[in-house]
Amino acid sequence: MTAMTYDGAGARRGAPDDEIGAGPLSRGAAVVWWVLTVSGLTVLTGGLPLAVVPLLLSDPSNAPLVALAAVPLAPALAAAVFAWRRFLGDRDLGPGRHFWRGYRLNALDVLRWWVPTVAVLALVGFTAGNLGQARVPAGYGVVLAVVAVALLLWAANALVLSATLSLRTRDVARLAAYYLAARPLVTLGTLSLLVLCVGVVVLTSDWVLVALLGPLALAVTRNAAPVLRDATARFTRPTDHG
């Protein structure tokens, strides 16, 4: 299993200070520009469909509609992860360019595993919402919750791997599952982010979580750094995508 890394940026145009400036004010302004741009583009490409979810009735029959609204989310988050990788490495003043490049490179690859994932999550949600009518043991709901959480943890690993490396879909699936156990601290960090997302929705609203998609992608990127370092070292060869 050999993959190509997307991190190669070709010939450098110069040190970051050439474009951003060396002063703290310039660097601070650059950080704000990156956060606003990446966050705005993530919401625009992946978050807007989710804005209709709070308007839907809280009914299990709406699970397919929620799943459909979530389909654009993963490609947008993958593009944000791609851009944030550049931000953490050798940033410039072109966050939009890096975001769209990541979107173009990764969208189809991400959808290959994301569409089946949201379909399974929709089925889990629909089943959980109808446990009362099915008259099954209450413990079955706990099992469904564990399945949903495991799928989301796996999807977080698959997201960062797809956004960073050029891998076959089956290799993404295998590595994403492998790193759940191989990097338990990363898995625990992702679980903490998932709990935080639930808390944001419960204490505020779904719209607040949608607005925070860009910073959430940055947190996922930083948390997954050990996974990306290991996967890049073991399963990739350098390539130039500049």
PDB file of N, CA and C in Angstrom, residues 2 53 133 176:
ATOM      1  N   THR A   2       1.010   1.874  -1.129  1.00  0.00           N
ATOM      2  CA  THR A   2       1.828   3.073  -1.260  1.00  0.00           C
ATOM      3  C   THR A   2       0.956   4.215  -1.724  1.00  0.00           C
ATOM      4  N   VAL A  53     -31.433  21.629   9.096  1.00  0.00           N
ATOM      5  CA  VAL A  53     -31.722  20.521  10.014  1.00  0.00           C
ATOM      6  C   VAL A  53     -32.536  20.983  11.222  1.00  0.00           C
ATOM      7  N   GLN A 133     -41.456   1.513  19.253  1.00  0.00           N
ATOM      8  CA  GLN A 133     -42.434   0.771  18.456  1.00  0.00           C
ATOM      9  C   GLN A 133     -41.983  -0.664  18.202  1.00  0.00           C
ATOM     10  N   ALA A 176      -7.931   4.010   8.710  1.00  0.00           N
ATOM     11  CA  ALA A 176      -8.755   4.751   9.668  1.00  0.00           C
ATOM     12  C   ALA A 176      -9.148   3.859  10.844  1.00  0.00           C
TER      13      ALA A 176
END
